[in-house]
Short mmCIF file of C-alpha atoms in Angstrom, two decimals:
data_model
loop_
_atom_site.label_atom_id
_atom_site.label_comp_id
_atom_site.label_asym_id
_atom_site.label_seq_id
_atom_site.Cartn_x
_atom_site.Cartn_y
_atom_site.Cartn_z
CA MET A 1 0.14 0.38 0.18
CA ILE A 2 2.93 2.70 1.31
CA SER A 3 4.78 0.95 -1.79
CA LYS A 4 2.46 2.05 -4.05
CA PHE A 5 1.25 5.03 -3.15
CA LEU A 6 4.77 6.46 -3.07
CA ILE A 7 5.35 5.74 -6.89
CA SER A 8 2.25 7.12 -8.04
CA LYS A 9 3.09 9.98 -6.13
CA PHE A 10 6.53 10.49 -7.40
CA ILE A 11 6.30 8.75 -10.38
CA LYS A 12 5.16 11.05 -13.48
CA ASN A 13 3.36 8.05 -15.84
CA TYR A 14 4.50 5.79 -13.37
CA GLU A 15 3.22 2.50 -15.68
CA ASP A 16 4.09 4.26 -18.97
CA THR A 17 8.17 1.47 -17.23
CA SER A 18 8.92 1.54 -20.74
CA ASN A 19 9.85 5.73 -21.03
CA LYS A 20 13.43 6.30 -20.55
CA LYS A 21 12.07 9.47 -17.75
CA VAL A 22 9.30 6.56 -15.85
CA ARG A 23 12.51 3.80 -15.51
CA ASP A 24 15.40 6.56 -14.08
CA SER A 25 12.30 8.53 -11.88
CA TYR A 26 11.90 5.13 -9.86
CA GLY A 27 15.84 4.89 -9.49
CA TYR A 28 15.47 7.94 -8.10
CA LEU A 29 12.59 7.78 -5.52
CA GLY A 30 13.98 3.95 -5.17
CA GLY A 31 17.64 5.81 -4.06
CA VAL A 32 15.97 8.77 -2.14
CA VAL A 33 13.79 6.87 -0.61
CA GLY A 34 16.94 3.88 0.50
CA ILE A 35 19.37 7.29 1.73
CA ILE A 36 16.91 8.30 4.49
CA VAL A 37 15.46 5.77 5.80
CA ASN A 38 19.27 4.10 5.80
CA LEU A 39 20.36 7.50 7.34
CA LEU A 40 17.70 6.68 10.60
CA LEU A 41 18.35 3.10 11.18
CA PHE A 42 22.62 4.24 11.43
CA ILE A 43 21.92 7.22 13.58
CA THR A 44 18.70 4.48 16.36
CA LYS A 45 21.27 1.46 15.68
CA LEU A 46 24.54 3.45 16.41
CA PHE A 47 22.94 5.10 19.78
CA VAL A 48 21.78 2.20 20.58
CA GLY A 49 25.38 0.51 20.48
CA VAL A 50 26.80 3.28 21.94
CA ILE A 51 24.19 2.95 24.59
CA LEU A 52 24.61 -0.96 25.52
CA ASN A 53 28.78 -0.49 24.61
CA SER A 54 27.36 -3.48 21.48
CA ILE A 55 30.80 -4.21 18.09
CA ALA A 56 27.27 -5.79 16.77
CA VAL A 57 24.87 -3.50 17.54
CA THR A 58 27.50 -0.75 16.11
CA ALA A 59 28.57 -3.43 13.48
CA ASP A 60 24.45 -3.30 11.79
CA ALA A 61 24.24 0.60 12.38
CA PHE A 62 27.22 1.22 10.08
CA ASN A 63 25.72 -2.00 8.08
CA ASN A 64 23.45 1.25 7.51
CA LEU A 65 25.83 3.59 6.88
CA SER A 66 27.21 1.41 3.52
CA ASP A 67 23.04 1.30 2.31
CA VAL A 68 23.14 4.58 2.64
CA ALA A 69 26.25 5.20 0.34
CA SER A 70 24.81 2.18 -2.09
CA SER A 71 21.87 4.45 -2.51
CA VAL A 72 23.83 6.67 -4.20
CA ILE A 73 25.77 5.28 -6.59
CA THR A 74 22.45 3.52 -6.74
CA ILE A 75 21.17 7.25 -8.26
CA LEU A 76 24.32 8.60 -10.07
CA GLY A 77 24.05 5.13 -11.25
CA PHE A 78 20.67 6.06 -12.98
CA LYS A 79 21.83 9.88 -13.61
CA LEU A 80 25.05 9.12 -15.36
CA ALA A 81 23.47 5.95 -17.18
CA ASN A 82 20.30 8.05 -18.77
CA LYS A 83 24.37 9.54 -20.84
CA PRO A 84 22.62 10.25 -24.21
CA PRO A 85 25.54 8.54 -26.19
CA ASP A 86 28.81 10.60 -27.46
CA LYS A 87 31.51 10.20 -29.94
CA GLU A 88 33.59 7.12 -27.11
CA HIS A 89 29.88 5.70 -26.62
CA PRO A 90 27.59 5.16 -29.75
CA PHE A 91 25.75 2.62 -27.99
CA GLY A 92 25.07 5.08 -24.73
CA HIS A 93 25.88 4.85 -21.06
CA GLY A 94 23.41 2.29 -19.60
CA ARG A 95 25.99 -0.21 -18.48
CA LEU A 96 27.56 2.43 -15.32
CA GLU A 97 24.62 1.25 -14.38
CA TYR A 98 26.07 -1.78 -13.96
CA ILE A 99 28.69 -0.90 -13.05
CA SER A 100 27.28 0.32 -10.07
CA GLY A 101 25.47 -1.78 -8.07
CA LEU A 102 29.51 -3.50 -8.78
CA LEU A 103 30.11 -1.26 -6.46
CA VAL A 104 27.42 -1.30 -3.72
CA SER A 105 28.57 -5.03 -4.26
CA PHE A 106 32.02 -4.71 -3.61
CA LEU A 107 31.97 -1.58 -0.60
CA VAL A 108 28.99 -4.25 1.80
CA MET A 109 32.02 -6.63 1.04
CA LEU A 110 34.56 -3.87 2.99
CA VAL A 111 31.91 -3.19 4.79
CA GLY A 112 31.79 -7.08 5.92
CA PHE A 113 36.01 -7.76 6.42
CA GLU A 114 35.95 -4.78 8.30
CA PHE A 115 34.06 -5.71 10.91
CA ILE A 116 35.00 -9.46 11.11
CA LYS A 117 38.58 -7.76 12.98
CA THR A 118 36.38 -6.02 15.15
CA SER A 119 33.78 -8.42 16.63
CA PHE A 120 37.48 -11.04 16.85
CA ASP A 121 39.67 -8.23 18.71
CA ARG A 122 35.46 -8.02 21.03
CA ILE A 123 36.24 -11.50 21.75
CA ILE A 124 39.89 -11.30 22.39
CA ASN A 125 38.96 -7.89 24.81
CA PRO A 126 35.11 -8.38 25.96
CA SER A 127 33.48 -6.14 27.48
CA LYS A 128 29.44 -7.44 29.33
CA VAL A 129 26.64 -5.94 27.11
CA ILE A 130 24.34 -4.68 28.93
CA PHE A 131 20.11 -5.93 28.14
CA ALA A 132 18.04 -2.93 27.35
CA LEU A 133 14.47 -3.22 26.10
CA ILE A 134 13.70 -0.01 24.63
CA PRO A 135 16.98 -0.28 22.42
CA PHE A 136 16.15 -4.50 21.47
CA ILE A 137 12.85 -3.37 21.42
CA LEU A 138 14.22 -0.46 18.54
CA ILE A 139 16.37 -2.70 16.44
CA LEU A 140 13.10 -5.04 16.17
CA VAL A 141 11.28 -1.69 14.28
CA SER A 142 14.51 -1.87 12.67
CA ILE A 143 14.33 -5.31 11.37
CA GLY A 144 10.23 -4.14 10.37
CA PHE A 145 12.12 -1.69 8.62
CA LYS A 146 13.87 -3.12 6.32
CA ILE A 147 10.85 -5.88 5.40
CA TRP A 148 9.41 -3.09 3.84
CA ILE A 149 13.34 -1.45 2.10
CA SER A 150 13.52 -4.76 0.95
CA LYS A 151 9.62 -5.31 -1.00
CA PHE A 152 9.92 -1.85 -1.95
CA ASN A 153 12.65 -2.37 -3.77
CA LYS A 154 11.30 -5.33 -4.99
CA THR A 155 8.46 -3.79 -6.43
CA LEU A 156 10.24 -1.18 -8.30
CA GLY A 157 13.08 -3.43 -10.07
CA LYS A 158 10.20 -5.85 -11.17
CA ALA A 159 8.32 -2.61 -12.11
CA ILE A 160 11.74 -1.31 -14.39
CA ASN A 161 13.10 -4.21 -14.53
CA SER A 162 16.05 -3.30 -12.87
CA SER A 163 18.78 -5.75 -11.39
CA ALA A 164 19.95 -2.64 -10.22
CA LEU A 165 17.02 -2.38 -7.21
CA GLU A 166 16.35 -5.70 -6.91
CA ALA A 167 19.81 -5.82 -5.91
CA SER A 168 18.99 -3.57 -3.37
CA SER A 169 16.01 -5.52 -2.35
CA PHE A 170 18.38 -8.41 -2.19
CA ASP A 171 20.73 -6.76 0.07
CA ALA A 172 17.62 -5.13 2.48
CA LEU A 173 16.96 -9.32 3.00
CA SER A 174 20.01 -9.86 4.02
CA ASP A 175 19.87 -6.69 7.09
CA VAL A 176 17.26 -8.83 8.03
CA ILE A 177 19.21 -11.73 9.14
CA SER A 178 21.53 -9.31 10.32
CA SER A 179 19.89 -7.63 12.30
CA SER A 180 17.65 -10.66 14.25
CA CYS A 181 21.06 -12.46 15.14
CA VAL A 182 21.56 -8.60 16.20
CA ALA A 183 18.36 -8.39 18.52
CA LEU A 184 19.35 -12.50 20.01
CA SER A 185 22.41 -11.15 20.69
CA LEU A 186 21.31 -8.85 22.90
CA LEU A 187 18.32 -10.86 24.29
CA LEU A 188 20.47 -13.80 24.65
CA SER A 189 23.38 -11.18 27.23
CA LYS A 190 20.40 -11.52 29.40
CA TRP A 191 21.58 -14.49 30.76
CA ILE A 192 25.43 -15.84 28.92
CA ASP A 193 28.41 -14.43 30.22
CA PHE A 194 31.46 -14.72 27.94
CA PRO A 195 31.43 -12.61 24.01
CA ILE A 196 28.89 -13.79 22.97
CA ASP A 197 28.27 -10.40 21.05
CA GLY A 198 30.97 -10.59 19.19
CA TYR A 199 30.35 -14.20 17.88
CA ILE A 200 27.04 -12.74 17.07
CA GLY A 201 28.69 -9.92 15.20
CA ILE A 202 31.39 -12.84 12.93
CA ILE A 203 28.27 -14.02 12.06
CA VAL A 204 26.71 -10.59 10.59
CA SER A 205 29.73 -10.17 9.02
CA PHE A 206 29.76 -13.19 7.53
CA ILE A 207 26.16 -12.89 6.32
CA ILE A 208 27.09 -9.02 5.36
CA ILE A 209 29.99 -10.76 3.50
CA TYR A 210 27.77 -13.01 1.75
CA ALA A 211 24.94 -10.50 0.13
CA GLY A 212 28.46 -8.24 -1.41
CA TYR A 213 29.52 -11.91 -2.93
CA SER A 214 25.42 -12.36 -4.15
CA LEU A 215 25.43 -8.46 -5.18
CA ILE A 216 29.19 -8.79 -7.08
CA LYS A 217 27.62 -12.43 -9.67
CA SER A 218 24.62 -10.95 -10.20
CA THR A 219 25.44 -7.31 -11.14
CA ILE A 220 28.42 -8.03 -13.14
CA ASN A 221 26.87 -11.13 -15.45
CA PRO A 222 25.51 -8.74 -17.63
CA LEU A 223 29.23 -7.11 -17.76
CA LEU A 224 30.29 -9.59 -19.02
CA GLY A 225 27.60 -10.59 -21.55
CA GLU A 226 24.84 -12.90 -19.75
CA SER A 227 22.23 -14.54 -21.90
CA PRO A 228 19.16 -11.97 -24.04
CA ASP A 229 15.49 -11.71 -21.98
CA ILE A 230 14.30 -16.00 -23.41
CA ASP A 231 10.82 -13.29 -23.41
CA LEU A 232 12.83 -10.76 -26.38
CA VAL A 233 14.06 -13.75 -28.45
CA LYS A 234 10.76 -15.17 -28.70
CA GLY A 235 8.71 -12.25 -29.57
CA ILE A 236 10.82 -11.30 -31.71
CA ARG A 237 11.15 -14.30 -34.07
CA SER A 238 7.31 -14.63 -33.54
CA LYS A 239 6.98 -10.78 -34.98
CA LEU A 240 9.67 -11.90 -38.02
CA LEU A 241 8.37 -14.82 -39.15
CA SER A 242 4.29 -13.27 -38.90
CA TYR A 243 5.68 -11.29 -42.14
CA ASP A 244 4.81 -12.10 -45.46
CA HIS A 245 7.20 -14.14 -47.23
CA ILE A 246 9.64 -14.18 -44.71
CA THR A 247 9.09 -18.48 -44.05
CA GLY A 248 12.56 -19.01 -40.94
CA SER A 249 14.98 -17.17 -38.62
CA HIS A 250 18.15 -17.74 -37.23
CA ASP A 251 21.64 -17.24 -35.57
CA LEU A 252 19.74 -13.94 -33.51
CA VAL A 253 22.30 -12.43 -31.68
CA ILE A 254 21.13 -10.05 -28.86
CA HIS A 255 23.57 -7.51 -27.42
CA ASN A 256 23.01 -5.51 -23.60
CA TYR A 257 24.23 -1.87 -23.84
CA GLY A 258 22.48 -1.79 -20.98
CA PRO A 259 18.82 -1.55 -19.16
CA SER A 260 16.77 -0.58 -22.80
CA ARG A 261 19.25 -0.06 -24.41
CA CYS A 262 19.93 -3.77 -26.72
CA MET A 263 21.33 -3.93 -30.87
CA GLY A 264 20.57 -7.30 -31.96
CA SER A 265 21.01 -9.35 -35.41
CA ILE A 266 18.70 -11.59 -36.90
CA HIS A 267 18.59 -14.20 -40.28
CA ALA A 268 14.74 -13.94 -41.56
CA GLU A 269 14.97 -17.28 -44.42
CA VAL A 270 12.82 -15.27 -47.30
CA PRO A 271 11.99 -17.26 -50.49
CA CYS A 272 15.02 -16.83 -53.51
CA ASN A 273 12.43 -15.71 -56.93
CA ILE A 274 10.58 -13.33 -55.13
CA SER A 275 11.62 -9.75 -56.69
CA ILE A 276 15.24 -8.48 -54.02
CA VAL A 277 12.79 -4.58 -54.01
CA LYS A 278 9.64 -6.53 -52.92
CA ILE A 279 11.53 -8.28 -50.24
CA HIS A 280 13.75 -5.19 -49.14
CA GLU A 281 10.94 -3.68 -48.00
CA ILE A 282 9.52 -5.77 -46.03
CA ILE A 283 12.97 -6.90 -44.17
CA ASP A 284 13.19 -2.43 -43.65
CA LYS A 285 9.37 -2.19 -42.16
CA ALA A 286 10.36 -5.38 -40.18
CA GLU A 287 13.05 -4.34 -39.31
CA LYS A 288 11.04 -0.40 -38.15
CA GLU A 289 8.32 -2.12 -36.35
CA ILE A 290 10.49 -4.90 -33.86
CA SER A 291 13.01 -1.69 -32.78
CA GLU A 292 9.95 -0.03 -32.12
CA GLU A 293 8.14 -2.62 -30.67
CA PHE A 294 10.38 -4.23 -27.89
CA ASP A 295 12.98 -0.96 -27.66
CA ILE A 296 15.81 -2.99 -29.56
CA TYR A 297 17.75 -1.01 -32.34
CA LEU A 298 17.08 -5.15 -34.23
CA VAL A 299 19.50 -5.37 -38.25
CA ILE A 300 18.19 -8.24 -40.22
CA HIS A 301 19.66 -10.28 -42.82
CA MET A 302 17.57 -12.47 -45.80
CA ASP A 303 19.03 -15.82 -46.63
CA PRO A 304 17.08 -16.65 -49.93
CA ILE A 305 15.85 -20.15 -49.81
CA ASN A 306 15.09 -22.18 -52.60
CA THR A 307 11.65 -24.24 -52.21
CA ASP A 308 10.80 -24.41 -55.99
CA ASP A 309 13.99 -26.92 -57.27
CA GLU A 310 12.65 -30.16 -56.88
CA GLU A 311 15.69 -31.63 -55.98
CA VAL A 312 16.83 -28.98 -53.64
CA GLU A 313 13.41 -29.88 -51.28
CA ALA A 314 13.67 -33.88 -52.51
CA SER A 315 17.39 -34.12 -50.48
CA ARG A 316 15.93 -31.57 -47.54
CA LEU A 317 14.07 -34.09 -46.51
CA GLU A 318 16.24 -36.73 -47.47
CA LEU A 319 18.20 -35.50 -45.17
CA LEU A 320 15.68 -34.96 -42.26
CA ASP A 321 14.93 -38.31 -42.47
CA ILE A 322 18.00 -38.99 -41.57
CA LEU A 323 18.69 -36.89 -38.99
CA LYS A 324 16.52 -38.40 -36.97
CA SER A 325 19.39 -40.78 -36.08
CA PHE A 326 21.23 -37.73 -34.66
CA PRO A 327 18.91 -36.42 -32.27
CA ILE A 328 22.07 -33.36 -30.70
CA ILE A 329 20.66 -31.61 -34.00
CA LYS A 330 17.85 -30.14 -33.46
CA SER A 331 16.64 -28.04 -36.16
CA ILE A 332 18.83 -27.04 -40.20
CA HIS A 333 18.82 -24.22 -41.97
CA ASP A 334 20.33 -22.09 -44.84
CA PHE A 335 20.17 -25.51 -46.88
CA ARG A 336 21.84 -25.66 -50.15
CA ILE A 337 23.64 -27.71 -53.48
CA VAL A 338 26.57 -26.53 -55.09
CA GLY A 339 28.11 -28.57 -57.83
CA GLU A 340 27.20 -30.60 -61.00
CA GLY A 341 27.42 -34.28 -62.76
CA GLU A 342 26.70 -36.93 -59.89
CA TYR A 343 28.88 -35.53 -56.98
CA LYS A 344 27.10 -32.64 -55.42
CA ASN A 345 27.48 -31.51 -51.60
CA LEU A 346 24.53 -30.22 -49.43
CA ILE A 347 25.79 -27.68 -47.37
CA PHE A 348 23.76 -26.70 -44.52
CA ASP A 349 23.60 -25.32 -40.66
CA ALA A 350 22.98 -27.64 -37.86
CA VAL A 351 22.04 -26.44 -35.03
CA ILE A 352 22.89 -28.26 -31.23
CA ASP A 353 22.07 -27.10 -28.06
CA PHE A 354 25.38 -24.65 -26.03
CA ASN A 355 28.18 -27.10 -25.13
CA PRO A 356 30.96 -26.55 -23.97
CA SER A 357 32.96 -29.64 -24.18
CA PHE A 358 31.17 -30.30 -28.26
CA THR A 359 34.58 -29.81 -29.01
CA THR A 360 36.26 -29.49 -33.13
CA ASP A 361 37.28 -33.07 -32.57
CA ALA A 362 33.58 -33.90 -31.83
CA GLU A 363 32.35 -31.83 -34.52
CA ALA A 364 34.30 -33.27 -37.26
CA LYS A 365 33.25 -36.87 -36.45
CA LEU A 366 29.09 -35.36 -36.27
CA GLU A 367 29.09 -34.94 -39.42
CA LEU A 368 32.00 -37.73 -40.94
CA ASP A 369 28.63 -39.72 -39.48
CA ILE A 370 25.99 -37.71 -40.98
CA GLY A 371 27.76 -37.97 -44.70
CA ILE A 372 28.04 -41.75 -44.12
CA GLU A 373 24.65 -42.05 -43.54
CA LEU A 374 23.63 -39.84 -46.56
CA LYS A 375 25.58 -41.91 -48.68
CA LYS A 376 23.65 -45.06 -48.01
CA TYR A 377 20.94 -43.68 -50.32
CA CYS A 378 22.26 -41.12 -51.65
CA PRO A 379 25.21 -41.90 -52.97
CA GLN A 380 26.05 -38.69 -54.63
CA TYR A 381 25.56 -36.72 -52.39
CA ASN A 382 28.82 -35.17 -49.60
CA VAL A 383 28.21 -32.81 -47.05
CA VAL A 384 29.55 -30.01 -45.49
CA MET A 385 28.11 -28.68 -41.92
CA THR A 386 28.78 -26.50 -40.27
CA ILE A 387 27.70 -26.55 -36.44
CA ASP A 388 25.62 -23.53 -34.99
CA ARG A 389 25.51 -24.09 -31.18
CA ASP A 390 22.14 -22.21 -29.97
CA TYR A 391 22.77 -20.01 -26.56
CA LEU A 392 19.78 -18.95 -26.43
CA GLY A 393 18.78 -22.83 -25.10
CA VAL A 394 14.52 -22.08 -27.29
CA ILE A 395 14.98 -22.74 -30.17
#
């Protein structure tokens, strides 16, 4: 309820999440709310930690302070990522949003390592923690705030498909766990004399480090180049096949230059006997409309397919029947016959699932085995096959 109120109150046209300005407003709102809430929690927990002489509470307080810095970096990331393209960065600066998330992750881990040292020192040089009801209640209240801000960031992140905001949501959830450990240490200090505070502080520190590590994984993947969204892949292919004379597609490649900043290329199979001018008009129209619908810069390559030649069609069907004995091959494309007379080459691309262990030697053996099987029925044909790996897993 509160989340929806804040979104509707501070984000104009909040339902139009495809709009870059609206998307940035979501990021700014998440950052500003994060700064306010975490700053209040830091002040509260630091006060409680000093009063109770608790290193666990103090560690948790500075974890919230790091979250303030994280929110500032998130805002800067959205701001810088929105810079227009320039000569050095023709596809814009969208990946800065991922880099800002990576900086947040390292900052979280740094805080965790620092408080491991502090907690060990407390174990070696213990001092008594004094339990007090009001500070204990304040810690419980802070847990409630963290649960809310985790859900709030998750709502924002899902609305605009932002890995940075979703990472902030996960970070807040880890704070719920760490604060719960702190509350437990305060409660146990009423009956336990040994330095439980230091041990709980170490647990909190490891939780913080794990949260940082998880955030690094989630933010570095798009920088390294992760697989595109499956719904985007299926949507582009389905839309492309809706145009006249486009009978198939393959070799879709999508490059991510930041949220909602993608460029891609795809091969469209078209009849070879159609007018080049006519099919060029269709391809131009498809490029424009698909790019606008899916917010992507798409380039379409035409692959002419011979659909009238009886020999080509008959040999293609014969090959498909033989390939049923080779389940590793999911589909074929760019099929053609080259040569004259008694000996001809069947040239085609064979699509297989992505498998790093499938070596070039394995490819050569597969091609040889298919060729041997084909010659049993069609001795005049040789197989010339190119392996095409399906990196997306949706062909």
